[in-house]
Tab-separated table of C-alpha atoms and ligand atoms in Angstrom:
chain	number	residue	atom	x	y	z
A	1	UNK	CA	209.424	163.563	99.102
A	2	UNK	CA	207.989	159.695	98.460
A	3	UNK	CA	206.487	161.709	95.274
A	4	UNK	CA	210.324	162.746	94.433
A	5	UNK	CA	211.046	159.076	95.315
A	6	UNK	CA	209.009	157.714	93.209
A	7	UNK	CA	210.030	160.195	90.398
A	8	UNK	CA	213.770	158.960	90.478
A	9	UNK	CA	212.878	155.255	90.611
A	10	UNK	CA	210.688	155.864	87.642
A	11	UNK	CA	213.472	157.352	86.031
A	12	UNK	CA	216.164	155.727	86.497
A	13	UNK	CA	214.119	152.702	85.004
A	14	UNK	CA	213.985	155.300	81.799
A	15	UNK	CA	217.618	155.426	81.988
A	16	UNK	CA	218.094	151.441	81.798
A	17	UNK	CA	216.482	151.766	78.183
A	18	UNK	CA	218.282	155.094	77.114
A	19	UNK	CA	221.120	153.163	78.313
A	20	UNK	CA	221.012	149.963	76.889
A	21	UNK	CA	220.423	152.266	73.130
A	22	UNK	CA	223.890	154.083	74.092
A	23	UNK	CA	225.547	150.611	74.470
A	24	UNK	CA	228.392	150.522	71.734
A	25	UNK	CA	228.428	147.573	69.708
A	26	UNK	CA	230.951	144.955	70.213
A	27	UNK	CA	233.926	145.630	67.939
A	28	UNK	CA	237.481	144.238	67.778
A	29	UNK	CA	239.506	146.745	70.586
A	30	UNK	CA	241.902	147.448	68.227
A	31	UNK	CA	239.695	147.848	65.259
A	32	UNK	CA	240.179	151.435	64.843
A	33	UNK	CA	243.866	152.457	65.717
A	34	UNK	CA	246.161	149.850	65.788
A	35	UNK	CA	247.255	149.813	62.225
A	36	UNK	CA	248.241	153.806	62.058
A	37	UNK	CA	249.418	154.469	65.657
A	38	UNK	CA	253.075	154.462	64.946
A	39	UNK	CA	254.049	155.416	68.592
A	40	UNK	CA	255.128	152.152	70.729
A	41	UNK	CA	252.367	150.891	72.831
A	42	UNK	CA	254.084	151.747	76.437
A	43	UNK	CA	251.413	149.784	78.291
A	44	UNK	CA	249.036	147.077	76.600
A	45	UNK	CA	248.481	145.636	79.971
A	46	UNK	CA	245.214	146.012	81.875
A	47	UNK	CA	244.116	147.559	84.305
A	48	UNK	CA	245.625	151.021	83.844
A	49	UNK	CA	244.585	153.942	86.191
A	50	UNK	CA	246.125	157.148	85.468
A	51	UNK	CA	245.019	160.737	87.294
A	52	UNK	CA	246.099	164.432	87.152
A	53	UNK	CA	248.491	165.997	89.700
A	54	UNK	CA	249.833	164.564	92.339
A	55	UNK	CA	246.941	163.792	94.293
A	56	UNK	CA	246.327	161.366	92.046
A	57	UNK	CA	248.548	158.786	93.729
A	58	UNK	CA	246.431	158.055	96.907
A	59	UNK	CA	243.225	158.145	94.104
A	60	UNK	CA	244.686	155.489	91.863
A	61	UNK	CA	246.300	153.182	94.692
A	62	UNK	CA	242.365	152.806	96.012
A	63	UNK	CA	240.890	152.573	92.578
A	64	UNK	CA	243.469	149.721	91.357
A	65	UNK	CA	243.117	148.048	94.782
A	66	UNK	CA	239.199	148.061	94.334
A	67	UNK	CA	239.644	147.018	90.215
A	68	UNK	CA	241.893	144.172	91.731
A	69	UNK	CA	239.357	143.104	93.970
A	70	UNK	CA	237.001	142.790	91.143
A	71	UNK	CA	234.444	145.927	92.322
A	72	UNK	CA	232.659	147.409	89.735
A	73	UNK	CA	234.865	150.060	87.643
A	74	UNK	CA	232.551	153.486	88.768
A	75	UNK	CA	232.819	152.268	92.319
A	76	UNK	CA	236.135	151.797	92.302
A	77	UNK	CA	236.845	155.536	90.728
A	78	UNK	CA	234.515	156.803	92.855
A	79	UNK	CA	236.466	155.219	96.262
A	80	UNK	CA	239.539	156.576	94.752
A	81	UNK	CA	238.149	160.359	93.929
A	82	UNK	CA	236.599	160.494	97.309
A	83	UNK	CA	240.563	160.618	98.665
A	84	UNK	CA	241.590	163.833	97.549
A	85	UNK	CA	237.634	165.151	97.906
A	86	UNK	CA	237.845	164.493	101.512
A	87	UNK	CA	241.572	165.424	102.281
A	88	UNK	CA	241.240	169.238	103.307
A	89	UNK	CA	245.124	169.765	102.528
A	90	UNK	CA	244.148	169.244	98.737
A	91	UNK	CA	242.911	173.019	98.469
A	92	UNK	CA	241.163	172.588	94.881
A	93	UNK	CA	239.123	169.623	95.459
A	94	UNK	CA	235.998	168.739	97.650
A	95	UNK	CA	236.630	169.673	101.347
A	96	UNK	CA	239.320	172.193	101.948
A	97	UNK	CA	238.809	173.604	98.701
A	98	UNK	CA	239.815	177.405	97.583
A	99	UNK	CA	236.148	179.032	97.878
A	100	UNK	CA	234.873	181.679	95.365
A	101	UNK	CA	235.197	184.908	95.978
A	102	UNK	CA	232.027	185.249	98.534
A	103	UNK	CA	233.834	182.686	100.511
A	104	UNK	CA	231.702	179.772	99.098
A	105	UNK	CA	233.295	176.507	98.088
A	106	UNK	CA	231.206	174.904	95.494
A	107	UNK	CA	231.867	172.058	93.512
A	108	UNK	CA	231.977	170.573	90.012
A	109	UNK	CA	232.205	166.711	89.392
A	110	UNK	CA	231.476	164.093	86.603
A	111	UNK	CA	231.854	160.525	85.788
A	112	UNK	CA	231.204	158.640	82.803
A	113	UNK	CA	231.530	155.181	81.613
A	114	UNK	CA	232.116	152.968	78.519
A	115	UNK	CA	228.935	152.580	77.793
A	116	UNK	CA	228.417	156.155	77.270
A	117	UNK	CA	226.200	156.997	80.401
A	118	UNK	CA	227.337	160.204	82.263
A	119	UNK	CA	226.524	161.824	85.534
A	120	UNK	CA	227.334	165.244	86.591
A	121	UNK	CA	226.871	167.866	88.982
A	122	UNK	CA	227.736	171.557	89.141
A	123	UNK	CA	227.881	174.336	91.486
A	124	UNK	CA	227.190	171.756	94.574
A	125	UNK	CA	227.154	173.264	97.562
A	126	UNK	CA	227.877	171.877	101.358
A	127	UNK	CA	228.302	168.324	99.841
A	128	UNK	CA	231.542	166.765	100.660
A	129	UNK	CA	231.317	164.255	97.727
A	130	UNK	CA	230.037	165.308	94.564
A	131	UNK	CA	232.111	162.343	92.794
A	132	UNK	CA	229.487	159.850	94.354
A	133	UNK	CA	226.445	162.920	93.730
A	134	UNK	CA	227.470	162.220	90.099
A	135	UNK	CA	227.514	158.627	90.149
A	136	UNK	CA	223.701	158.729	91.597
A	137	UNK	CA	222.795	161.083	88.698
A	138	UNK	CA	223.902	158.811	86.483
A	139	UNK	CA	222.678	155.928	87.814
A	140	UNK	CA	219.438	157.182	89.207
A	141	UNK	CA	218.138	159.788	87.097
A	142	UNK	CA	217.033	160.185	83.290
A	143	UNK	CA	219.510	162.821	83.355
A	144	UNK	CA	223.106	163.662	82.769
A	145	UNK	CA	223.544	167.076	84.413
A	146	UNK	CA	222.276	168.517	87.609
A	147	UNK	CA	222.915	172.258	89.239
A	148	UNK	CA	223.141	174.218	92.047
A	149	UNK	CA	220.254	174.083	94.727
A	150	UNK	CA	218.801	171.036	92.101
A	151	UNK	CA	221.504	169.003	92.871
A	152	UNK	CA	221.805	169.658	96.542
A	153	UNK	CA	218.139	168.984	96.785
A	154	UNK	CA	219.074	165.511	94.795
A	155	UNK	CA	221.805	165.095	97.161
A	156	UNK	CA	219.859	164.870	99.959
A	157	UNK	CA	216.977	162.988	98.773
A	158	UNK	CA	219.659	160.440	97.879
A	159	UNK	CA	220.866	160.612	101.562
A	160	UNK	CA	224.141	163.129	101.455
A	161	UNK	CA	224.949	164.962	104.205
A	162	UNK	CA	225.264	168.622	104.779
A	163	UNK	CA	228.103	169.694	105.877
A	164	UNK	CA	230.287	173.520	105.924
A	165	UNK	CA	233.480	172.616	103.294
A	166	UNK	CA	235.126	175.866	104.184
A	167	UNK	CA	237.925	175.020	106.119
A	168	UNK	CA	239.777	177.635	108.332
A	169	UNK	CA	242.871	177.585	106.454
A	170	UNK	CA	240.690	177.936	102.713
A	171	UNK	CA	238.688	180.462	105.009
A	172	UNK	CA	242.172	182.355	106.035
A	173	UNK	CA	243.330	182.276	102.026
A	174	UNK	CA	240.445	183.583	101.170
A	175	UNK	CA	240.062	186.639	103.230
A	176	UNK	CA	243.835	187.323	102.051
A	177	UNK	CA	242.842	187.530	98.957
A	178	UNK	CA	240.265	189.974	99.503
A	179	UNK	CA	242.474	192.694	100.501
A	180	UNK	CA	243.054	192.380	96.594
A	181	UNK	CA	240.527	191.329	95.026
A	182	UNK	CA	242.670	190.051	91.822
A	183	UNK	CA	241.121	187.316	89.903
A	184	UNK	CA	244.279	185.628	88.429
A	185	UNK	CA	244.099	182.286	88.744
A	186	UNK	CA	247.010	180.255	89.555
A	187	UNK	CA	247.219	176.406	88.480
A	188	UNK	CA	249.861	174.113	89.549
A	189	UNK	CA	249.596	175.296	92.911
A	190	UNK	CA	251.252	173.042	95.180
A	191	UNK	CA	250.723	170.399	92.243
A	192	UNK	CA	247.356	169.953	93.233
A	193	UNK	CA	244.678	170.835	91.162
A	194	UNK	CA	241.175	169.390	89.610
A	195	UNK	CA	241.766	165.512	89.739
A	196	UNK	CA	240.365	163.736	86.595
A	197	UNK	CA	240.930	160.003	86.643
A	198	UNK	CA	241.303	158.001	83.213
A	199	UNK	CA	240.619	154.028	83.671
A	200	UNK	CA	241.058	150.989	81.527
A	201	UNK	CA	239.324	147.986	83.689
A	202	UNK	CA	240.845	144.492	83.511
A	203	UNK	CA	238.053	144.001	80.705
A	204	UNK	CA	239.268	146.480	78.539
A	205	UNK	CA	236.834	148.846	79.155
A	206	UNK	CA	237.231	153.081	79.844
A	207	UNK	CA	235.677	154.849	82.073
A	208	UNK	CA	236.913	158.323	83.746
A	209	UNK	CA	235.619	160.634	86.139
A	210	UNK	CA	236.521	163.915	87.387
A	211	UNK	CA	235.860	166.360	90.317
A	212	UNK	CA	237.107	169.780	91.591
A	213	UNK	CA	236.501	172.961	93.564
A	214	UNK	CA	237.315	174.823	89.979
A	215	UNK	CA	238.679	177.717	89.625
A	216	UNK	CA	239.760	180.124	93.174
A	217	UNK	CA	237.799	182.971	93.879
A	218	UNK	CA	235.747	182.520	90.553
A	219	UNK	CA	232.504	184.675	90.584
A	220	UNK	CA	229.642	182.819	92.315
A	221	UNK	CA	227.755	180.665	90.059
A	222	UNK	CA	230.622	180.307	88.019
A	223	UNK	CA	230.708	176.561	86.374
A	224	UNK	CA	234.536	175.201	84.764
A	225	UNK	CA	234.961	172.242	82.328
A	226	UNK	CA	235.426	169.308	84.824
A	227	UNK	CA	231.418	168.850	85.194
A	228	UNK	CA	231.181	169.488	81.275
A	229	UNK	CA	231.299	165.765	79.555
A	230	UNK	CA	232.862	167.021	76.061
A	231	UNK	CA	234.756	169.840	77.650
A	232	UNK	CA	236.981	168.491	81.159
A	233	UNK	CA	236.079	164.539	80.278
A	234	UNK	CA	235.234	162.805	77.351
A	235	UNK	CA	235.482	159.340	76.297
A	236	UNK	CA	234.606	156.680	73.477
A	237	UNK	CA	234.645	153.012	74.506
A	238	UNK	CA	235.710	151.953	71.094
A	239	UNK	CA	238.609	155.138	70.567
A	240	UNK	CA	239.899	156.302	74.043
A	241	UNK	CA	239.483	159.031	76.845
A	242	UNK	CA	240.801	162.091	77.407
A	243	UNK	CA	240.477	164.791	80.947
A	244	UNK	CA	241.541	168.156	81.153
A	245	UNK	CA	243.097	170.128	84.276
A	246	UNK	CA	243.452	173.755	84.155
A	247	UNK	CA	241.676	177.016	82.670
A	248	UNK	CA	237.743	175.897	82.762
A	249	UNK	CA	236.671	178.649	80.064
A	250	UNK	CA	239.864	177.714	77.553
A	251	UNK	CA	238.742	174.355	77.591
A	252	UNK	CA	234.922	174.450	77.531
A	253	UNK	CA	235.947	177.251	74.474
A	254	UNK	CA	237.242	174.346	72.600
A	255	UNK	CA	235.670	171.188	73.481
A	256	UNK	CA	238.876	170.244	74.318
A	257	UNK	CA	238.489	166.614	75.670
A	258	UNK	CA	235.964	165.383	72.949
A	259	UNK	CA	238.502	167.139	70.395
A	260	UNK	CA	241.192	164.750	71.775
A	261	UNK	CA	239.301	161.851	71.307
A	262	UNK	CA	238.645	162.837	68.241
A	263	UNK	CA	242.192	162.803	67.026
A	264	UNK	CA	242.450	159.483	68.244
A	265	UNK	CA	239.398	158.205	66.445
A	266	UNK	CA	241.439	159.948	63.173
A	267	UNK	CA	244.939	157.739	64.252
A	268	UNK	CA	246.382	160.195	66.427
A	269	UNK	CA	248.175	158.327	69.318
A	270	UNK	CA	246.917	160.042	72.961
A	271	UNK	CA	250.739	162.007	72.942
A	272	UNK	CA	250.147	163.492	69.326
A	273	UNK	CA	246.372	164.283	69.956
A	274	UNK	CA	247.299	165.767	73.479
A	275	UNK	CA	249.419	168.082	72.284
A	276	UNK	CA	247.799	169.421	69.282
A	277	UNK	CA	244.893	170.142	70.793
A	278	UNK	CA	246.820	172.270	73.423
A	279	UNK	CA	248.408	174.149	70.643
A	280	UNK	CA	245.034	174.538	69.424
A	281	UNK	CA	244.104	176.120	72.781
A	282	UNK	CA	247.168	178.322	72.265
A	283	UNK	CA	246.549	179.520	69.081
A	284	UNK	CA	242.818	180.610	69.997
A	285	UNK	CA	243.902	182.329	73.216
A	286	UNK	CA	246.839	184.377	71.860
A	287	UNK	CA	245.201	187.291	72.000
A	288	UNK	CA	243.106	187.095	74.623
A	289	UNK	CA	242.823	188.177	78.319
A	290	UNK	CA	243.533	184.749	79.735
A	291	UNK	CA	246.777	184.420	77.727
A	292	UNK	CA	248.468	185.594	81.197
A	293	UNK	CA	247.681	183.323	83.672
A	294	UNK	CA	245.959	180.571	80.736
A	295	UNK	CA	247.063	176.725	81.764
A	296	UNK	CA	245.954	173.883	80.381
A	297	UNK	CA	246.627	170.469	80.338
A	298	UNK	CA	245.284	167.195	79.076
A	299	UNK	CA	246.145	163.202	79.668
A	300	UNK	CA	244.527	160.685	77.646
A	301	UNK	CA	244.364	156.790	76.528
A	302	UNK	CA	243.452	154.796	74.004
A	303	UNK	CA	242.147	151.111	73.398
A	304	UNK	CA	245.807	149.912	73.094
A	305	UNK	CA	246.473	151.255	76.588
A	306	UNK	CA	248.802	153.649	75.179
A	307	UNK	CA	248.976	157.066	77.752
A	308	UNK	CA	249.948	160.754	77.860
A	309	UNK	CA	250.164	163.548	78.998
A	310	UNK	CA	250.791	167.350	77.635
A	311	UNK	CA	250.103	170.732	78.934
A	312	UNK	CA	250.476	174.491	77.561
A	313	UNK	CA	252.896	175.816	80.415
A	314	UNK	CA	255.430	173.356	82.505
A	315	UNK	CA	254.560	172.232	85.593
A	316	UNK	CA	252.179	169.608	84.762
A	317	UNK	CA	252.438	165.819	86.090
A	318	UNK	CA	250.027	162.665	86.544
A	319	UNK	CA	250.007	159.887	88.372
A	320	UNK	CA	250.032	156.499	86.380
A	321	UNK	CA	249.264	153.068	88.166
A	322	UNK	CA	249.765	149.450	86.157
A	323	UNK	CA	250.960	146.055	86.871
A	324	UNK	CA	254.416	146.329	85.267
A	325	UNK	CA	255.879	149.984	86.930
A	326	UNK	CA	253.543	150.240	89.840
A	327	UNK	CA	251.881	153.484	91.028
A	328	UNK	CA	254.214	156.884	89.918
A	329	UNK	CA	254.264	160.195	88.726
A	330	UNK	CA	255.440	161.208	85.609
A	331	UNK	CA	255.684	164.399	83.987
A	332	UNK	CA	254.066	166.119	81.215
A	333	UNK	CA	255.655	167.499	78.221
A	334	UNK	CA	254.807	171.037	77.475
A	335	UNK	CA	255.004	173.742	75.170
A	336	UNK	CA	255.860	176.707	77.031
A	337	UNK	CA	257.854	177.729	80.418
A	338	UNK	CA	255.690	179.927	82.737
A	339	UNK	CA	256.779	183.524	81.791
A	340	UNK	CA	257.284	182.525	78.090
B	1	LIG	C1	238.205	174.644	86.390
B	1	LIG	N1	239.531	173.008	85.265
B	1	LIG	O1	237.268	174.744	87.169
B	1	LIG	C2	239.129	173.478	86.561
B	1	LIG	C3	240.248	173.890	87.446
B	1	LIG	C4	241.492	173.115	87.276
B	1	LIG	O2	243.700	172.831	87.454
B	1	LIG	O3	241.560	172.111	86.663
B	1	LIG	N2	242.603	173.553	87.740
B	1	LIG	O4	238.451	175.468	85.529
């Protein structure tokens, strides 16, 4: 163990000088998009905290009271992702979560910041809080990624907790669902699904995080998007973030977060890149299995502050926090009813 120790301190010294090389250079915020976004800025002011679903509510009230109390920006998404994480009424996140279909709950989280480090973890087991498991592999390992019975084992050299996530009422769902066996899942349920949290500090800077119990009664082993920096989080310091909520395999398919920031970097405002990147999901799934039950949805920002949100089916809402409308939910446009 002091071996293993050892190991991480060594490495996380690496990651101060991988770090440092990611570090973008200084450039005017505006540099690249303010003279061809043609859509008003709705919000220039800072901070901004905006989160999927409605869950996101509690998450960005704690994460704007800890930016306004000046605590460092991946603390303060961390305090407000471990809300919904350790609710067990939120039943596809962290504790409480829908389990797969051996009746395991396991977990997928990531964070990432605006100097382009990233921490992840995926298919965490018996952890309540892989949000702050994520934030440790970023900040105290050479690496971006850890899995499974790795990242437990990381999780408890770190000083996590074991702990059975399986709540009686997931426990109860779950053995319903057996009688069945139907893998179809269902997003929007109860408007609570992954959380992925979008963040422009009171510097300017975006980070963004997000964390989930995935997909209900996935196969075991089975890994979504959220954990996947490029696929359910992706951001560029100098263009803008983007975070994806629904169908794991349509968006990892696609790249679909990194694609959105890409259309910003190209002068797309976050509304127009949004939603052609969901009709890009669209158009690739038409034919395919998942077209049935396929969801998807996206909100990102750029450096203006400028927000959105867009999603394949309707249904889809996030919860935006700043100084001039407060903490609210607004809805997502969308290209299809469900049942279209
Ligand atoms: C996943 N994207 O694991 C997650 C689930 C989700 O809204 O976001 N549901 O595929």
């Amino acid at each position: 163990m002091t071996d293993r120790r050892n190991f991480i301190k060594k490495a996380a010294l690496g990651t101060i000088g991988i770090s440092s090389g990611l570090t973008c250079k200084k450039r005017d915020k505006n540099e690249n998009i303010s003279a061809i976004n043609t859509i008003a800025v709705k919000n220039s002011k800072k901070p901004l905290v905006i989160s999927t679903w409605n869950h996101g509510l509690p998450a960005n009230a704690e994460t704007w009271k800890q930016l306004k109390n000046g605590k460092p920006t991946l603390d303060a998404i961390e305090a407000g992702l471990r809300i919904p994480e350790g609710d067990p009424k939120v039943r596809s996140v962290g504790y409480g979560g829908f389990p797969d279909r051996e009746g395991k709950v396991t977990l997928d989280a990531c964070i990432m910041d605006y100097n382009s480090n990233c921490g992840s973890v995926s298919f965490l087991q018996n952890i309540k809080h892989p949000i702050s498991v994520a934030k440790r592999v970023l900040q105290n390992t050479p690496h971006v990624m850890l899995s499974g019975e790795g990242a437990l084992q990381f999780a408890l050299s770190e000083g996590f907790k074991e702990e059975n996530l399986l709540t009686p009422d997931a426990e109860k769902d779950w053995k319903k669902w057996l009688i069945e066996s139907k893998y179809k899942p269902v997003i929007n349920i109860e408007n609570h699904d992954t959380i992925s949290m979008l963040v422009i500090d009171q510097e300017g800077n975006i980070s963004g995080a997000s964390t989930t119990s995935g997909a209900a009664w996935k196969m075991h082993g089975r890994v979504g998007d959220s954990p996947i920096i490029g696929a359910g989080l992706f951001l560029d310091n100098q263009v803008g973030a983007a975070a994806a909520t629904g169908l794991g395999e349509a968006v990892i398919r696609t790249a679909g977060s990194a694609m959105v920031v890409e259309l910003m970097r190209q002068g797309k405002s976050p509304a127009q890149a949004c939603k052609l990147i969901v009709e890009r999901i669209y158009d690739k799934h038409k034919n395919h299995n998942d077209i049935e039950y396929l969801q998807v949805g996206f909100i990102a920002v750029n450096k203006n502050g400028e927000y959105s949100g867009y999603s394949l089916r309707s249904g889809f809402n996030y919860a935006v926090f700043d100084d001039d409308n407060g903490n609210r939910m607004e809805d997502a446009q969308f290209k299809l009813k469900w049942k279209d």
